[in-house]
PDB file of C-alpha atoms in Angstrom:
ATOM      1  CA  ILE A 221     101.011  99.833 112.752  1.00 57.00           C
ATOM      2  CA  PRO A 222      98.155 101.743 114.389  1.00 61.00           C
ATOM      3  CA  TYR A 223      98.652 105.488 114.687  1.00 66.00           C
ATOM      4  CA  ARG A 224      99.325 106.751 118.206  1.00 77.00           C
ATOM      5  CA  PRO A 225      99.684 110.524 118.759  1.00 79.00           C
ATOM      6  CA  ASP A 226     102.113 109.806 121.629  1.00 84.00           C
ATOM      7  CA  ASP A 227     104.601 108.538 119.029  1.00 83.00           C
ATOM      8  CA  ASN A 228     104.581 111.737 116.943  1.00 85.00           C
ATOM      9  CA  ARG A 229     107.757 113.200 118.419  1.00 85.00           C
ATOM     10  CA  ARG A 230     109.803 110.024 117.904  1.00 82.00           C
ATOM     11  CA  PHE A 231     108.258 109.432 114.473  1.00 84.00           C
ATOM     12  CA  ILE A 232     109.156 112.962 113.333  1.00 86.00           C
ATOM     13  CA  ARG A 233     112.707 112.644 114.703  1.00 83.00           C
ATOM     14  CA  THR A 234     113.091 109.331 112.884  1.00 82.00           C
ATOM     15  CA  ALA A 235     111.951 110.932 109.626  1.00 84.00           C
ATOM     16  CA  GLN A 236     114.337 113.869 110.128  1.00 85.00           C
ATOM     17  CA  PHE A 237     117.311 111.568 110.689  1.00 83.00           C
ATOM     18  CA  ARG A 238     116.352 109.336 107.767  1.00 84.00           C
ATOM     19  CA  ALA A 239     115.992 112.399 105.518  1.00 86.00           C
ATOM     20  CA  ARG A 240     119.571 113.463 106.158  1.00 85.00           C
ATOM     21  CA  LEU A 241     121.071 110.003 105.515  1.00 90.00           C
ATOM     22  CA  ARG A 242     122.187 109.595 101.890  1.00 92.00           C
ATOM     23  CA  HIS A 243     123.946 106.329 101.160  1.00 95.00           C
ATOM     24  CA  ALA A 244     123.694 103.786  98.347  1.00 94.00           C
ATOM     25  CA  ASN A 245     122.834 100.995 100.818  1.00 95.00           C
ATOM     26  CA  LEU A 246     120.164 102.851 102.807  1.00 94.00           C
ATOM     27  CA  ILE A 247     116.608 103.183 101.550  1.00 91.00           C
ATOM     28  CA  PRO A 248     115.971 106.880 100.856  1.00 90.00           C
ATOM     29  CA  LEU A 249     113.111 108.801 102.376  1.00 91.00           C
ATOM     30  CA  LEU A 250     110.998 110.049  99.446  1.00 92.00           C
ATOM     31  CA  ASP A 251     108.481 112.268 101.187  1.00 92.00           C
ATOM     32  CA  PHE A 252     107.626 113.543 104.656  1.00 91.00           C
ATOM     33  CA  ASN A 253     104.423 115.409 105.361  1.00 91.00           C
ATOM     34  CA  VAL A 254     101.312 115.619 107.534  1.00 90.00           C
ATOM     35  CA  THR A 255      97.820 114.413 106.612  1.00 90.00           C
ATOM     36  CA  ARG A 256      94.777 116.678 106.807  1.00 93.00           C
ATOM     37  CA  ALA A 257      94.012 114.969 110.127  1.00 87.00           C
ATOM     38  CA  GLY A 258      97.413 116.052 111.461  1.00 85.00           C
ATOM     39  CA  GLN A 259      99.087 112.645 111.319  1.00 88.00           C
ATOM     40  CA  PRO A 260     102.712 112.719 110.142  1.00 90.00           C
ATOM     41  CA  TYR A 261     103.816 110.232 107.497  1.00 89.00           C
ATOM     42  CA  PHE A 262     106.799 109.426 105.328  1.00 89.00           C
ATOM     43  CA  THR A 263     107.202 107.288 102.255  1.00 90.00           C
ATOM     44  CA  ASP A 264     109.912 104.906 101.015  1.00 89.00           C
ATOM     45  CA  PRO A 265     110.389 103.549  97.498  1.00 91.00           C
ATOM     46  CA  HIS A 266     108.849 100.160  96.739  1.00 91.00           C
ATOM     47  CA  LEU A 267     111.531  97.462  96.472  1.00 89.00           C
ATOM     48  CA  GLU A 268     111.176  93.962  95.049  1.00 90.00           C
ATOM     49  CA  ALA A 269     113.534  92.322  97.530  1.00 91.00           C
ATOM     50  CA  LEU A 270     114.077  89.462  99.917  1.00 89.00           C
ATOM     51  CA  ASN A 271     115.705  89.848 103.265  1.00 90.00           C
ATOM     52  CA  LEU A 272     119.149  88.274 103.438  1.00 87.00           C
ATOM     53  CA  ARG A 273     117.917  85.220 105.336  1.00 86.00           C
ATOM     54  CA  GLU A 274     115.280  84.499 102.662  1.00 86.00           C
ATOM     55  CA  SER A 275     117.765  85.206  99.886  1.00 82.00           C
ATOM     56  CA  LEU A 276     120.334  82.764 101.254  1.00 78.00           C
ATOM     57  CA  ARG A 277     117.677  80.080 101.758  1.00 79.00           C
ATOM     58  CA  ALA A 278     116.533  80.547  98.146  1.00 76.00           C
ATOM     59  CA  GLY A 279     120.122  80.166  96.953  1.00 70.00           C
ATOM     60  CA  ALA A 280     119.973  83.551  95.214  1.00 62.00           C
ATOM     61  CA  ASP A 281     123.284  84.733  96.673  1.00 57.00           C
ATOM     62  CA  GLY A 282     125.021  81.406  96.997  1.00 66.00           C
ATOM     63  CA  THR A 283     128.594  82.111  95.919  1.00 77.00           C
ATOM     64  CA  LEU A 284     131.153  83.110  98.490  1.00 81.00           C
ATOM     65  CA  TRP A 285     131.996  86.186  96.421  1.00 84.00           C
ATOM     66  CA  ASP A 286     128.344  87.317  96.393  1.00 81.00           C
ATOM     67  CA  GLN A 287     128.056  86.823 100.136  1.00 83.00           C
ATOM     68  CA  CYS A 288     131.262  88.817 100.737  1.00 88.00           C
ATOM     69  CA  ARG A 289     130.006  91.593  98.448  1.00 89.00           C
ATOM     70  CA  ILE A 290     126.774  91.796 100.449  1.00 89.00           C
ATOM     71  CA  LEU A 291     128.638  91.819 103.763  1.00 91.00           C
ATOM     72  CA  LEU A 292     130.958  94.615 102.600  1.00 95.00           C
ATOM     73  CA  GLN A 293     127.991  96.744 101.541  1.00 95.00           C
ATOM     74  CA  VAL A 294     126.276  96.188 104.891  1.00 95.00           C
ATOM     75  CA  CYS A 295     129.499  97.120 106.713  1.00 95.00           C
ATOM     76  CA  ASP A 296     129.803 100.295 104.644  1.00 97.00           C
ATOM     77  CA  ALA A 297     126.202 101.253 105.479  1.00 95.00           C
ATOM     78  CA  VAL A 298     126.784 100.615 109.200  1.00 93.00           C
ATOM     79  CA  ARG A 299     129.973 102.701 109.074  1.00 95.00           C
ATOM     80  CA  TYR A 300     128.021 105.553 107.469  1.00 95.00           C
ATOM     81  CA  VAL A 301     125.201 105.310 110.022  1.00 91.00           C
ATOM     82  CA  HIS A 302     127.716 105.389 112.896  1.00 90.00           C
ATOM     83  CA  ALA A 303     129.550 108.355 111.326  1.00 91.00           C
ATOM     84  CA  ASN A 304     126.226 110.199 111.498  1.00 88.00           C
ATOM     85  CA  ASP A 305     125.857 109.554 115.245  1.00 84.00           C
ATOM     86  CA  LEU A 306     123.203 106.846 114.927  1.00 84.00           C
ATOM     87  CA  LEU A 307     123.244 103.222 116.011  1.00 83.00           C
ATOM     88  CA  HIS A 308     121.432 100.270 114.486  1.00 82.00           C
ATOM     89  CA  LEU A 309     121.195  97.876 117.479  1.00 81.00           C
ATOM     90  CA  ASP A 310     119.337  95.181 115.509  1.00 84.00           C
ATOM     91  CA  LEU A 311     121.756  94.080 112.815  1.00 89.00           C
ATOM     92  CA  ASN A 312     120.653  90.680 111.534  1.00 90.00           C
ATOM     93  CA  PRO A 313     119.819  89.038 108.182  1.00 90.00           C
ATOM     94  CA  ARG A 314     116.164  90.106 108.401  1.00 91.00           C
ATOM     95  CA  ASN A 315     117.252  93.775 108.327  1.00 91.00           C
ATOM     96  CA  VAL A 316     119.281  93.427 105.134  1.00 93.00           C
ATOM     97  CA  LEU A 317     117.344  93.508 101.865  1.00 93.00           C
ATOM     98  CA  VAL A 318     118.704  92.130  98.587  1.00 91.00           C
ATOM     99  CA  THR A 319     116.849  93.016  95.385  1.00 89.00           C
ATOM    100  CA  ARG A 320     116.201  90.165  93.001  1.00 78.00           C
ATOM    101  CA  THR A 321     116.959  91.934  89.745  1.00 71.00           C
ATOM    102  CA  PHE A 322     120.027  94.076  90.381  1.00 66.00           C
ATOM    103  CA  HIS A 323     121.297  92.425  93.580  1.00 78.00           C
ATOM    104  CA  GLU A 324     121.302  95.769  95.340  1.00 89.00           C
ATOM    105  CA  VAL A 325     121.786  95.608  99.114  1.00 92.00           C
ATOM    106  CA  PHE A 326     119.927  97.803 101.607  1.00 93.00           C
ATOM    107  CA  LEU A 327     120.257  98.019 105.379  1.00 91.00           C
ATOM    108  CA  VAL A 328     116.855  98.718 106.939  1.00 88.00           C
ATOM    109  CA  ARG A 329     115.696  99.896 110.361  1.00 72.00           C
ATOM    110  CA  THR A 330     118.594 102.327 110.780  1.00 57.00           C
ATOM    111  CA  HIS A 331     116.480 104.408 113.153  1.00 52.00           C
ATOM    112  CA  THR A 332     116.478 101.824 115.939  1.00 48.00           C
ATOM    113  CA  SER A 333     118.419 104.089 118.276  1.00 51.00           C
ATOM    114  CA  LEU A 334     118.375 107.862 118.044  1.00 49.00           C
ATOM    115  CA  PRO A 335     120.556 110.211 120.077  1.00 51.00           C
ATOM    116  CA  ALA A 336     118.810 112.020 122.924  1.00 49.00           C
TER     117      ALA A 336
END
């Protein structure tokens, strides 16, 4: 995504909210800083994962029990996000990541709506 200085305020607020969220099913914010040119940035860990739609198509999470386990983890992450006064507003299979090796579940794009 091209850098636009007009987005700095929202970008920084997003990073601040993400930094305070600590949940097993949310991707942690590893670092937040500013480049020498004054552009803010943050980093996430690298995950080897498919989104839920891709995972279901590949048959990786085919059992009913596995699908229920994923759904319960997503629900727990959404509950946590809501308890911290944030909304997701774009909950769909593309915003749920499932790792291939450990079958960990992560809800992404939790910064879709920030309080004013």
